[in-house]
CSV table of N, CA and C in Angstrom, one decimal:
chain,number,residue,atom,x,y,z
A,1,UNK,N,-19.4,-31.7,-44.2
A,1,UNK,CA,-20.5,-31.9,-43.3
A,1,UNK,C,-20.8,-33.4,-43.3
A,2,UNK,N,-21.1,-33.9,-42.3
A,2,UNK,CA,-21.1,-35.4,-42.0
A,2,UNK,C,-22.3,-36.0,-41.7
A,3,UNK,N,-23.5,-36.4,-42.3
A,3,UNK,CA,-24.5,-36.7,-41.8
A,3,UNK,C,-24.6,-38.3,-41.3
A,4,UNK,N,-24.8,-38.1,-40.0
A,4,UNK,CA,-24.7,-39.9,-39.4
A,4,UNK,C,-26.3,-40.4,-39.6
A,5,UNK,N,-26.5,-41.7,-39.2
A,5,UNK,CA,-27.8,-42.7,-39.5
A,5,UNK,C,-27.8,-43.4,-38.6
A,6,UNK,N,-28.8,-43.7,-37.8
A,6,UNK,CA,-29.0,-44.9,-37.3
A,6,UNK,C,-30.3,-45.4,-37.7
A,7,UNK,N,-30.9,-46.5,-37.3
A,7,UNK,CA,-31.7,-47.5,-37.7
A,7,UNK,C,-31.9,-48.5,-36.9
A,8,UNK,N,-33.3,-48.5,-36.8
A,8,UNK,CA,-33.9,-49.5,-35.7
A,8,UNK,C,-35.2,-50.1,-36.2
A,9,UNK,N,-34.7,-51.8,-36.1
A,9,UNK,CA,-36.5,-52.1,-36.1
A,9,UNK,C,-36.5,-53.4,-35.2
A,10,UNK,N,-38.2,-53.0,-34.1
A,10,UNK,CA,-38.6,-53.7,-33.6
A,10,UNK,C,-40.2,-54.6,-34.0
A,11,UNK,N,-40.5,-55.7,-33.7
A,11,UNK,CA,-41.4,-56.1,-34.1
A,11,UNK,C,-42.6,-56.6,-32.4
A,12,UNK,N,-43.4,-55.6,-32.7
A,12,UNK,CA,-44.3,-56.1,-31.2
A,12,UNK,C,-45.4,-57.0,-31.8
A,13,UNK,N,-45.8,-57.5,-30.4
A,13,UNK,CA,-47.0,-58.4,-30.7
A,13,UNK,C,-48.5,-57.8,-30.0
A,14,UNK,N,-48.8,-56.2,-31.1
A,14,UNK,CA,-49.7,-55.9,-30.9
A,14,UNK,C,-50.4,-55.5,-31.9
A,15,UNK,N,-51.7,-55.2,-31.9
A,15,UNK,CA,-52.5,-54.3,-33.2
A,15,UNK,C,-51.8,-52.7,-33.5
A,16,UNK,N,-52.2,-53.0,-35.0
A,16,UNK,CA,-51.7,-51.6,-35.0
A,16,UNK,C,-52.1,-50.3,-34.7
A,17,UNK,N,-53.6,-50.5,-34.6
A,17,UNK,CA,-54.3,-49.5,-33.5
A,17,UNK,C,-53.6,-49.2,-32.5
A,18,UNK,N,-53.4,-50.1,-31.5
A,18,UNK,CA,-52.5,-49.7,-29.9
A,18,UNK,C,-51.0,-49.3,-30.2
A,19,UNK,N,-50.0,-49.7,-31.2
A,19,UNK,CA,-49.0,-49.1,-31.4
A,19,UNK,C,-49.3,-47.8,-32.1
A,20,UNK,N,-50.3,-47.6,-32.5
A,20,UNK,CA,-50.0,-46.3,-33.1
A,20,UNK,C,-50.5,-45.2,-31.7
A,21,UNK,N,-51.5,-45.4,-31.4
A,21,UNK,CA,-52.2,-44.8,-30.4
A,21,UNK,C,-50.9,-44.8,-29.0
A,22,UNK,N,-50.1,-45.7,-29.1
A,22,UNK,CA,-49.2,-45.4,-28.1
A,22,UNK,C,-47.4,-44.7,-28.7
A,23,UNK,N,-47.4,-45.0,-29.8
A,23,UNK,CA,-46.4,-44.3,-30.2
A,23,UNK,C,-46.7,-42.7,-31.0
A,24,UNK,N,-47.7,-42.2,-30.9
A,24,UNK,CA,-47.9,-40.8,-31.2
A,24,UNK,C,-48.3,-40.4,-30.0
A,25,UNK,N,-48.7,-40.4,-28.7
A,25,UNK,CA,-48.5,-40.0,-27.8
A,25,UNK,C,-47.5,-39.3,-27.2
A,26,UNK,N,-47.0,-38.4,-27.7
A,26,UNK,CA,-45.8,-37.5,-26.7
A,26,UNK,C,-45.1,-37.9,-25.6
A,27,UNK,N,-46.1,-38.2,-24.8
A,27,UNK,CA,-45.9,-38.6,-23.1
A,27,UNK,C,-45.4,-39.9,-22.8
A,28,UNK,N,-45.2,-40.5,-23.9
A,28,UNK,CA,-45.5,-41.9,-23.6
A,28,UNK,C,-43.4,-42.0,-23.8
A,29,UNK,N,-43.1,-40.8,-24.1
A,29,UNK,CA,-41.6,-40.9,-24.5
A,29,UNK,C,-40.6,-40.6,-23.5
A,30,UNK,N,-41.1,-40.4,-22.5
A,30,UNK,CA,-40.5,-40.3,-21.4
A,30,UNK,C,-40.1,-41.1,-20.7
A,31,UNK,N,-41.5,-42.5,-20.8
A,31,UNK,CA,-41.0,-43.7,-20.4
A,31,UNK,C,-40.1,-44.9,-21.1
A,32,UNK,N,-40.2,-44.0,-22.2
A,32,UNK,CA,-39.1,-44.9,-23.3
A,32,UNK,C,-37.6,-44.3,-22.9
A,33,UNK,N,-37.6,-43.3,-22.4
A,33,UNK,CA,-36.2,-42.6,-21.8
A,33,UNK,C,-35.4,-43.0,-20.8
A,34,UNK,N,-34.6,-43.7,-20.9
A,34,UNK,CA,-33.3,-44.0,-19.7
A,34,UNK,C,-33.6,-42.7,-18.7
A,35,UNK,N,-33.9,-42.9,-17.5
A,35,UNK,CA,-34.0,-41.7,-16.8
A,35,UNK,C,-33.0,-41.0,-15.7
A,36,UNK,N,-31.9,-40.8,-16.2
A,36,UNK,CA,-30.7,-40.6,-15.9
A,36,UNK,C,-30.7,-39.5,-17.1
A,37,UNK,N,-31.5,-39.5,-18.0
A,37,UNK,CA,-31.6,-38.1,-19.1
A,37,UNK,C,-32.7,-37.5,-18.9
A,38,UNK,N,-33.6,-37.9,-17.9
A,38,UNK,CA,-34.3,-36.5,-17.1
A,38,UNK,C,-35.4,-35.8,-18.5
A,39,UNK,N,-35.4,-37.0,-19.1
A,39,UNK,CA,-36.4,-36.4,-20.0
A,39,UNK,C,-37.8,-35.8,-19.9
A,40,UNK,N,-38.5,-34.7,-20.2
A,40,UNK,CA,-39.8,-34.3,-19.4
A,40,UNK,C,-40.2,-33.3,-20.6
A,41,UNK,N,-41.7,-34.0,-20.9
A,41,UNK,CA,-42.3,-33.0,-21.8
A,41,UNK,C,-42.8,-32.3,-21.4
A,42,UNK,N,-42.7,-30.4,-21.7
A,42,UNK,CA,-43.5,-29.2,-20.9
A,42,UNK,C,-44.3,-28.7,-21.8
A,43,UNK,N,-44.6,-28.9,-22.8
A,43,UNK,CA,-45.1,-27.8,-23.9
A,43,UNK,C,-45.5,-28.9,-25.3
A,44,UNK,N,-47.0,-28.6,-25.2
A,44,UNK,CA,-47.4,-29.4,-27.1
A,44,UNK,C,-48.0,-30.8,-27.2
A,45,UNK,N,-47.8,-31.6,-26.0
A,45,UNK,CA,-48.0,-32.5,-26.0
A,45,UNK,C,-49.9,-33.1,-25.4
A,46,UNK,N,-50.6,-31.5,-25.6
A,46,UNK,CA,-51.8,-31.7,-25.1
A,46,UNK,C,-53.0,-31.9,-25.8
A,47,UNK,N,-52.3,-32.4,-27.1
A,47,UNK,CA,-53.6,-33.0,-28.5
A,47,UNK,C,-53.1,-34.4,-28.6
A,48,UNK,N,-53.8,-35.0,-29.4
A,48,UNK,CA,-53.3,-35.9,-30.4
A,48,UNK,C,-52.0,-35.4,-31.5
A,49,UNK,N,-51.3,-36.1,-32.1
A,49,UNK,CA,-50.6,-35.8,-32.8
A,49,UNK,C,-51.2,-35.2,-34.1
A,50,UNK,N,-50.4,-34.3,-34.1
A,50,UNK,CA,-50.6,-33.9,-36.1
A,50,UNK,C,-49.3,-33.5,-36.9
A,51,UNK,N,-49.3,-33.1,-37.8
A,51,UNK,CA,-48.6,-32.4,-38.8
A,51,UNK,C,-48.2,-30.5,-38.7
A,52,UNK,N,-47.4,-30.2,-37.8
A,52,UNK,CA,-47.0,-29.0,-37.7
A,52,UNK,C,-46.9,-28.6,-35.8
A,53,UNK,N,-47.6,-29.8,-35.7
A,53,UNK,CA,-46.9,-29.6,-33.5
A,53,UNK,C,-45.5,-29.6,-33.2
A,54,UNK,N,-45.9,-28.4,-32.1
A,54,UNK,CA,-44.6,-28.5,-32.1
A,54,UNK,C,-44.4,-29.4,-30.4
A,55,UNK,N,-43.8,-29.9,-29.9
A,55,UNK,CA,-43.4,-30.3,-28.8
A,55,UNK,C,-42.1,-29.6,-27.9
A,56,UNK,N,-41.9,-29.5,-26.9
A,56,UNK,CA,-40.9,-29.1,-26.3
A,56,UNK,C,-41.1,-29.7,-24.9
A,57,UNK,N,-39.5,-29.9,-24.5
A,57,UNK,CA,-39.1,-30.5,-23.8
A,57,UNK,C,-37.3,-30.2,-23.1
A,58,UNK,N,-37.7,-30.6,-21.9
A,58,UNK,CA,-35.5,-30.7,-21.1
A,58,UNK,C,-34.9,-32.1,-21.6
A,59,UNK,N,-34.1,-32.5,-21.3
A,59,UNK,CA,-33.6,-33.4,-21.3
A,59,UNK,C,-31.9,-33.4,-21.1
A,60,UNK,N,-31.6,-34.4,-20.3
A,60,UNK,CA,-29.6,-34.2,-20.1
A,60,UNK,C,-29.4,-35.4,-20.6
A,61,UNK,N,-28.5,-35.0,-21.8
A,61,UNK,CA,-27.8,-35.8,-23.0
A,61,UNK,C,-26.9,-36.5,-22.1
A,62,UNK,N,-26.3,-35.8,-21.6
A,62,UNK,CA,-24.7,-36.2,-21.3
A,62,UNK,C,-24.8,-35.6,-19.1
A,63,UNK,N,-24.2,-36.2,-18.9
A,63,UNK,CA,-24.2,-35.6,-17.7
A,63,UNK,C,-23.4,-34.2,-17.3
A,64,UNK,N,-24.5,-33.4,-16.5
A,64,UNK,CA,-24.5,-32.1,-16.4
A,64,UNK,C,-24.5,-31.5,-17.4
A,65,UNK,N,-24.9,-31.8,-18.6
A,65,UNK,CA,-25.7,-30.8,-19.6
A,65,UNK,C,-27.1,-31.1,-19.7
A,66,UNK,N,-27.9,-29.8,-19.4
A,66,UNK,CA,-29.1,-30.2,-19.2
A,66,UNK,C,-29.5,-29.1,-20.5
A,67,UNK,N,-30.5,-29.5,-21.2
A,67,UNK,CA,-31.0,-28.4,-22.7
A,67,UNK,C,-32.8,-28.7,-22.6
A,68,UNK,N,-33.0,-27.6,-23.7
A,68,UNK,CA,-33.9,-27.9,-24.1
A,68,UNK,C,-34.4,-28.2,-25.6
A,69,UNK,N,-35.2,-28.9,-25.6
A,69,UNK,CA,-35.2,-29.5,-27.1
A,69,UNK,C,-36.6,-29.2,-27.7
A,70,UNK,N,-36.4,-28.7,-28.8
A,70,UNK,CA,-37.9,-28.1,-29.5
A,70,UNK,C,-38.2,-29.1,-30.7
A,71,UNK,N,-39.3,-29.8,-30.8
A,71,UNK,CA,-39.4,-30.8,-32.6
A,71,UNK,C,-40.6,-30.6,-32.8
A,72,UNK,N,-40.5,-30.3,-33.7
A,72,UNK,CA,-41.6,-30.3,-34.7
A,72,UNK,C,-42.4,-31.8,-35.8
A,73,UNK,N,-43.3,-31.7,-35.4
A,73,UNK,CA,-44.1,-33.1,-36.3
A,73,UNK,C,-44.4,-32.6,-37.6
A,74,UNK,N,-43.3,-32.9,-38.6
A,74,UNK,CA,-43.5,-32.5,-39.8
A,74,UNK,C,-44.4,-33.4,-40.6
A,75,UNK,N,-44.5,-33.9,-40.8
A,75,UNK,CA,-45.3,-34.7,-41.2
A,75,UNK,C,-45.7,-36.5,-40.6
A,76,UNK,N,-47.4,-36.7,-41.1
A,76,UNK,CA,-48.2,-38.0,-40.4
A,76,UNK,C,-48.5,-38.0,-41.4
A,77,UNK,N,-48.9,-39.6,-42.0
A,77,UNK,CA,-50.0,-40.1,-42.0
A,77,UNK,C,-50.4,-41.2,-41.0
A,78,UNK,N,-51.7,-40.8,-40.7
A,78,UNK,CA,-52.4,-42.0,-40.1
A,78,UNK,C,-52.1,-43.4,-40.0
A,79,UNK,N,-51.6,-43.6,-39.2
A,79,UNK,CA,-51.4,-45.4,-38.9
A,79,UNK,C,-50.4,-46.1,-39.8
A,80,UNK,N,-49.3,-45.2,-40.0
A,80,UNK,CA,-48.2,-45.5,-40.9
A,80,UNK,C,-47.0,-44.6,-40.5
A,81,UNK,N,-47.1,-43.7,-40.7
A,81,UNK,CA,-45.2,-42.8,-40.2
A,81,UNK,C,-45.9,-41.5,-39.6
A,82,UNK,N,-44.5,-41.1,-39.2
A,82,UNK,CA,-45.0,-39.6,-38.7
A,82,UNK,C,-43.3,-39.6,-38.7
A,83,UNK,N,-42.8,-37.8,-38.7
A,83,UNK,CA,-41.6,-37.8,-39.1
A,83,UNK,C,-41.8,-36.6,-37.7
A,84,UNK,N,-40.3,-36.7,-37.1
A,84,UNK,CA,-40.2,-35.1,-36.1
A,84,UNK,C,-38.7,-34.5,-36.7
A,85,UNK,N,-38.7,-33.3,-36.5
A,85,UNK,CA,-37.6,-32.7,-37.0
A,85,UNK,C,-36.8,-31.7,-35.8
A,86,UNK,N,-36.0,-32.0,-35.3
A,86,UNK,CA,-35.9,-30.7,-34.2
A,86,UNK,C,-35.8,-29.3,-34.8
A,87,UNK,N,-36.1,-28.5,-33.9
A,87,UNK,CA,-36.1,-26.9,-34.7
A,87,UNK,C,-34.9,-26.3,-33.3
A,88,UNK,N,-34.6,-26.7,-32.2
A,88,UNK,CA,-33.8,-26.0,-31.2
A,88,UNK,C,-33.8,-27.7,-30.6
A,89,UNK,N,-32.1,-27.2,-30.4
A,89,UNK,CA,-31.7,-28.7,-29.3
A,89,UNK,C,-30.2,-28.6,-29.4
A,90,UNK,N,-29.6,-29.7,-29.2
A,90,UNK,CA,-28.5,-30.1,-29.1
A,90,UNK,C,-27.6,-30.5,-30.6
A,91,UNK,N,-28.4,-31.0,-31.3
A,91,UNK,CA,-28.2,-31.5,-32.8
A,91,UNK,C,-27.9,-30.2,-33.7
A,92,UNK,N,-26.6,-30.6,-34.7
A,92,UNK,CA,-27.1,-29.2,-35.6
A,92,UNK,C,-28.3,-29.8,-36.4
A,93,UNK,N,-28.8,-30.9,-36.7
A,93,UNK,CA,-29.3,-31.7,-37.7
A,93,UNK,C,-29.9,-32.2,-36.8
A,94,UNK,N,-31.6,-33.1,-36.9
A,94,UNK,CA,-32.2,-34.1,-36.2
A,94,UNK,C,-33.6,-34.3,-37.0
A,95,UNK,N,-33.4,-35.3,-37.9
A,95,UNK,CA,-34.7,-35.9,-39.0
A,95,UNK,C,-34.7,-37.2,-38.3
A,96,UNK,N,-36.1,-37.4,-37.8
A,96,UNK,CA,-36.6,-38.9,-37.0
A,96,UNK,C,-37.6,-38.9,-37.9
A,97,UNK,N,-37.2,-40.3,-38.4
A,97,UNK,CA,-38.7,-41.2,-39.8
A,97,UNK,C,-39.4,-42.4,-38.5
A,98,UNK,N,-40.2,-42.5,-38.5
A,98,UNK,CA,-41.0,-43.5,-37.7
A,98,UNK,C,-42.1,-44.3,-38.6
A,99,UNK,N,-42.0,-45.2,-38.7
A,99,UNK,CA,-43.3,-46.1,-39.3
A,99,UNK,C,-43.3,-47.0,-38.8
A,100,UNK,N,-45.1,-47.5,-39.3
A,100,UNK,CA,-45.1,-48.3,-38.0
A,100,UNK,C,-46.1,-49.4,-39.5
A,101,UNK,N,-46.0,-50.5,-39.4
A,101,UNK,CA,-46.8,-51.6,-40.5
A,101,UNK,C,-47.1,-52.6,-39.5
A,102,UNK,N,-48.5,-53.0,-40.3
A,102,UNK,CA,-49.2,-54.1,-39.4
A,102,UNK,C,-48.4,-55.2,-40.2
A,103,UNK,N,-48.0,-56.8,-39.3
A,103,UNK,CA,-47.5,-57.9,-40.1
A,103,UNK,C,-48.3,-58.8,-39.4
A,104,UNK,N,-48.0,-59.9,-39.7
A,104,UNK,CA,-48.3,-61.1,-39.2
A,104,UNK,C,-47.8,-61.0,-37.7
A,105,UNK,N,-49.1,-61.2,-36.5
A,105,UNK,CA,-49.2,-61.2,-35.8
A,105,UNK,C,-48.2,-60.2,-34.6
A,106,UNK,N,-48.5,-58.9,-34.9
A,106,UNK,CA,-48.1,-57.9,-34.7
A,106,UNK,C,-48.1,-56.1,-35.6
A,107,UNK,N,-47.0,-55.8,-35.2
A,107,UNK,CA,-46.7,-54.6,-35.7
A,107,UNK,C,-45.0,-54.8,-36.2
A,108,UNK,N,-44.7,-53.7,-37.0
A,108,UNK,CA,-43.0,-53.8,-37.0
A,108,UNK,C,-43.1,-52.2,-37.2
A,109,UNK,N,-42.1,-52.1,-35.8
A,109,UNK,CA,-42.2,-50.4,-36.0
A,109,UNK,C,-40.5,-49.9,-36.6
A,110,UNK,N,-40.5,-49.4,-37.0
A,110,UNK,CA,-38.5,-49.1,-38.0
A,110,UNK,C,-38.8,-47.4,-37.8
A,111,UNK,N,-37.6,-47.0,-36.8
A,111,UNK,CA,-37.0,-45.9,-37.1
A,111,UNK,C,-35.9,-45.4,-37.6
A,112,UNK,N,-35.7,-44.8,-38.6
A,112,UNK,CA,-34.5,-43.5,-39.4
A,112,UNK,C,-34.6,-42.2,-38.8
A,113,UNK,N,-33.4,-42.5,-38.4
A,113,UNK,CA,-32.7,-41.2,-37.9
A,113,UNK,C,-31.7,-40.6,-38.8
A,114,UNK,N,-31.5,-40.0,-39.3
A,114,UNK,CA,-30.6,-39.0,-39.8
A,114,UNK,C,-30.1,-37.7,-38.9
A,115,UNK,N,-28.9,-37.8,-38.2
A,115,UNK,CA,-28.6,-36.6,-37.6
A,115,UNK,C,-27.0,-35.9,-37.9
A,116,UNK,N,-26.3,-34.8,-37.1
A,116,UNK,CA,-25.4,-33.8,-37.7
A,116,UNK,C,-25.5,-33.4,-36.8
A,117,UNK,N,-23.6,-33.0,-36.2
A,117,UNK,CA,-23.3,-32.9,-34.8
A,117,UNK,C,-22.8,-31.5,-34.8
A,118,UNK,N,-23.2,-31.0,-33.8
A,118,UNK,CA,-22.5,-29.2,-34.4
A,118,UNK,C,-20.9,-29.4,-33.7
A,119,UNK,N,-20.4,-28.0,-33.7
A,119,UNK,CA,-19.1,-28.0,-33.2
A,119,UNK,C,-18.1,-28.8,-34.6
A,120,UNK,N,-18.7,-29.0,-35.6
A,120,UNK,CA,-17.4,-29.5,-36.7
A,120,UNK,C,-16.6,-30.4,-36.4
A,121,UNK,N,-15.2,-30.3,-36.7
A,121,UNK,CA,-14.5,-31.7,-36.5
A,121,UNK,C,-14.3,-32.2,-34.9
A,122,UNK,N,-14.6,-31.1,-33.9
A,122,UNK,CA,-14.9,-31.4,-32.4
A,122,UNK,C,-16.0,-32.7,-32.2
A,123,UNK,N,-17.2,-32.5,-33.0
A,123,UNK,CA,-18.1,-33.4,-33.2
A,123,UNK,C,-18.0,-34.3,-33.7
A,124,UNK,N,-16.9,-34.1,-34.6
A,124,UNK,CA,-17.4,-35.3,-35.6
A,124,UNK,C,-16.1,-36.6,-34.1
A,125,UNK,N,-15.3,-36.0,-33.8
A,125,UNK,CA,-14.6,-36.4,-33.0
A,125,UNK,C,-15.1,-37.0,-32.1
A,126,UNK,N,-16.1,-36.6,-30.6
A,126,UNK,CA,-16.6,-37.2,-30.2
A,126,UNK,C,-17.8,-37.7,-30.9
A,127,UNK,N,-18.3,-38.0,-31.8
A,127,UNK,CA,-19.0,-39.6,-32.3
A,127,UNK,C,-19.1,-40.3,-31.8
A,128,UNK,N,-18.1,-41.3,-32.3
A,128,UNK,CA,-17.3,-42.8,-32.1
A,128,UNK,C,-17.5,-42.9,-30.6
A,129,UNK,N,-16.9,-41.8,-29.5
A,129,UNK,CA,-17.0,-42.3,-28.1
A,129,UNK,C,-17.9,-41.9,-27.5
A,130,UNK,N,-18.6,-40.9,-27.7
A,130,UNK,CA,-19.5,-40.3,-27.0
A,130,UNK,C,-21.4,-40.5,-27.4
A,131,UNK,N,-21.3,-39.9,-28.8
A,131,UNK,CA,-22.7,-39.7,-29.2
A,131,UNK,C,-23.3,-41.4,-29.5
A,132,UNK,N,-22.3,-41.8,-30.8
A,132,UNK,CA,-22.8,-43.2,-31.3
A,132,UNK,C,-23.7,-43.9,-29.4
A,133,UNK,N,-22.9,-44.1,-29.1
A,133,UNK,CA,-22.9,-45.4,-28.0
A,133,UNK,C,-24.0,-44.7,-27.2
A,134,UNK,N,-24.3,-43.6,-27.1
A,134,UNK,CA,-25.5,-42.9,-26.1
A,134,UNK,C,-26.6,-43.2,-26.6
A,135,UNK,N,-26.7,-42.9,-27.9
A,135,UNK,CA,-27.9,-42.9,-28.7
A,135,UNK,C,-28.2,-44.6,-29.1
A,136,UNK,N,-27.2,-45.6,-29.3
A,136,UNK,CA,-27.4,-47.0,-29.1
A,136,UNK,C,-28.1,-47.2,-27.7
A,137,UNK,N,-27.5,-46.7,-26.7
A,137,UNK,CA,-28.3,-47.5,-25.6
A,137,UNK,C,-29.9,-46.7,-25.4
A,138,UNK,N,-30.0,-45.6,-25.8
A,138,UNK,CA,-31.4,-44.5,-25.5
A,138,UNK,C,-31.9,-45.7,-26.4
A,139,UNK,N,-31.8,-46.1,-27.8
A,139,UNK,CA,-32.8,-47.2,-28.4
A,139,UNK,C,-32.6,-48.4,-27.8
A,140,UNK,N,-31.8,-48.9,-27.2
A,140,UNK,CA,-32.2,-50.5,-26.5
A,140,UNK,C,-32.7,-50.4,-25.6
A,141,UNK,N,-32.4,-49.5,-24.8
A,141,UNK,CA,-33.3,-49.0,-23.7
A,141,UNK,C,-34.9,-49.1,-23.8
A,142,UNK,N,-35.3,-48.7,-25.2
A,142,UNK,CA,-36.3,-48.2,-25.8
A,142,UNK,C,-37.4,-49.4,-26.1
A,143,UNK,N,-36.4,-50.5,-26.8
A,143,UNK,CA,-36.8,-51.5,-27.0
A,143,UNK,C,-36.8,-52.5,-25.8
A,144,UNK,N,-36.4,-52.4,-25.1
A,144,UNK,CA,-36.3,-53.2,-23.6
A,144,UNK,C,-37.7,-53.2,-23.0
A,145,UNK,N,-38.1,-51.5,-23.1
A,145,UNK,CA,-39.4,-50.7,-22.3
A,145,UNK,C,-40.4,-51.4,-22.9
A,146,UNK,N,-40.4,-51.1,-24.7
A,146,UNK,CA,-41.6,-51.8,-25.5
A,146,UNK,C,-41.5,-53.0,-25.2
A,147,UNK,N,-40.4,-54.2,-24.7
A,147,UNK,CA,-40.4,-55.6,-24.6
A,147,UNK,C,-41.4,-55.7,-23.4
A,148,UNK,N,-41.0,-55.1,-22.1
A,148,UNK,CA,-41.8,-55.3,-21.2
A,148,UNK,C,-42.8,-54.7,-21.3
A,149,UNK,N,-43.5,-53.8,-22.0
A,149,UNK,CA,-44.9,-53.6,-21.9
A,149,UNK,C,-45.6,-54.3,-23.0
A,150,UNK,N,-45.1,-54.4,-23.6
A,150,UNK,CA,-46.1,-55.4,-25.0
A,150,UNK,C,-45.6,-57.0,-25.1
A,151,UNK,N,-44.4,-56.9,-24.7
A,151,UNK,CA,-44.4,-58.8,-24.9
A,151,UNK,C,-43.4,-58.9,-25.5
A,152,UNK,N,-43.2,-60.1,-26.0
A,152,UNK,CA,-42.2,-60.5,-27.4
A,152,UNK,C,-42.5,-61.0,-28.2
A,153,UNK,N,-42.3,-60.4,-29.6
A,153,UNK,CA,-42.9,-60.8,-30.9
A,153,UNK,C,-42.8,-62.0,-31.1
A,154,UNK,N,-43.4,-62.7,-31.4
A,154,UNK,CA,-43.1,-64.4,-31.7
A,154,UNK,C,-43.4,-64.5,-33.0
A,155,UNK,N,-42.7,-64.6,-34.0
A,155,UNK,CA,-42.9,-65.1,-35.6
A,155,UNK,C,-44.0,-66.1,-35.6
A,156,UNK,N,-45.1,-65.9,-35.9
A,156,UNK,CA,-46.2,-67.0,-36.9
A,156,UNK,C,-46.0,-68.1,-37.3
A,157,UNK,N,-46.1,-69.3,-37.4
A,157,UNK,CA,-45.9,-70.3,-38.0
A,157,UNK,C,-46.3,-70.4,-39.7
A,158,UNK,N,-45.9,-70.9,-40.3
A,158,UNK,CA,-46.2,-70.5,-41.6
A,158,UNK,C,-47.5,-71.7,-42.1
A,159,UNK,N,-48.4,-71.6,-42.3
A,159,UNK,CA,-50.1,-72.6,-42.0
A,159,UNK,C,-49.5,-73.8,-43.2
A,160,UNK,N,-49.0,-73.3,-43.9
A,160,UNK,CA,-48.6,-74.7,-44.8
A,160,UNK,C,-48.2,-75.0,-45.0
A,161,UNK,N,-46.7,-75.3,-44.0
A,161,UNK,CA,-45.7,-76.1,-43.8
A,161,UNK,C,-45.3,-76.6,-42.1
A,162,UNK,N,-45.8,-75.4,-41.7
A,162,UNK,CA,-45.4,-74.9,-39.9
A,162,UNK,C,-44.0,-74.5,-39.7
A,163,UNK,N,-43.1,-74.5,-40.9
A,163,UNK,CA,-42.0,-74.0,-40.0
A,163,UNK,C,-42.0,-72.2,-40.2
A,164,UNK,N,-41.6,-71.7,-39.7
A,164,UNK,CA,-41.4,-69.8,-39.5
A,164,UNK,C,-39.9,-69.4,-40.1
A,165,UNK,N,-39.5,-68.5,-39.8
A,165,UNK,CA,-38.9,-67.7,-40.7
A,165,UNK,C,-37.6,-68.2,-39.8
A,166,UNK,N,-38.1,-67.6,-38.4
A,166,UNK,CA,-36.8,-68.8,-37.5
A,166,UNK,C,-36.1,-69.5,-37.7
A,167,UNK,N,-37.5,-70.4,-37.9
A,167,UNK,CA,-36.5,-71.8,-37.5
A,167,UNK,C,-35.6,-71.8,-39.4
A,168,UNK,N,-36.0,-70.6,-39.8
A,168,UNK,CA,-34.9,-71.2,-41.3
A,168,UNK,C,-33.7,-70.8,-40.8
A,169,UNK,N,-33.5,-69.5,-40.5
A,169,UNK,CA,-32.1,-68.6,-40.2
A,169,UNK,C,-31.7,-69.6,-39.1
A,170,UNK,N,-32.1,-70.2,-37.5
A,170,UNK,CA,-31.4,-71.0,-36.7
A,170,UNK,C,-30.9,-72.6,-37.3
């Protein structure tokens, strides 16, 4: 059994109020979706977020497969992570960790994904050319969407020297 990972982190230049309030919104995931995968929430997404919602939704992974995908919000805390788990979809496996930290002049939101492809060594097969490279572009895509609606993070100056973290690494 093969469990793959990915990992993402973005840093916006907003309060952590408004990232959170915009990234537990359900709806708001649609627009983070390449829309060429038809993503569309029908079911669950008419509270605030909690711990045991379930959400459901279509979406086409791949062209001319269209599914539906059921996840569950296993666990929040408040203005720090919320985790979804699919319970029906595409995945044999689909654990999404989300948190979100207030930093210097911004947020840094980091997602863990842990997922498991059904179909066995057929899956594990198309990975490499199919799944890996889908799921890379659904998150740049992702981060593209949050660049243009919130901005670009700009590192801080550091008050008692002035240089930032930047200018060390460039």
């Amino acid at each position: 059994m093969k469990i793959y990972k990915l990992h993402s982190i973005q840093k916006l230049p907003i309060s952590l109020d408004e990232a959170w309030d915009f990234l537990t919104n359900p709806r708001n995931l649609e627009m983070l979706t390449p829309s060429e995968m038809n993503f569309k929430v029908f079911a669950g997404a008419d509270r605030p977020m909690y711990a045991g919602q379930l959400l459901q939704y279509t979406v086409t992974p791949l062209p001319g497969f269209n599914t539906k995908w059921v996840s569950e919000i296993t666990a929040l805390k408040e203005k720090e992570y919320f985790i979804d788990e699919q319970r029906y979809g595409p995945y044999a496996f689909w654990h999404h960790k989300h948190f979100i930290k207030k930093i210097p002049g911004g947020v840094s939101m980091e997602d863990l994904v842990d997922y498991k492809l059904p179909l066995g060594i057929i899956g594990r097969a198309v990975h490499p050319i199919l799944v890996k490279p889908k799921l890379d572009s659904i998150f740049e895509y992702r981060q593209e969407q949050l660049l243009k609606m919130f901005g670009a993070f700009v590192e801080p100056k550091n008050i008692n020297n002035g240089i930032s973290k930047h200018d060390i690494l460039n």
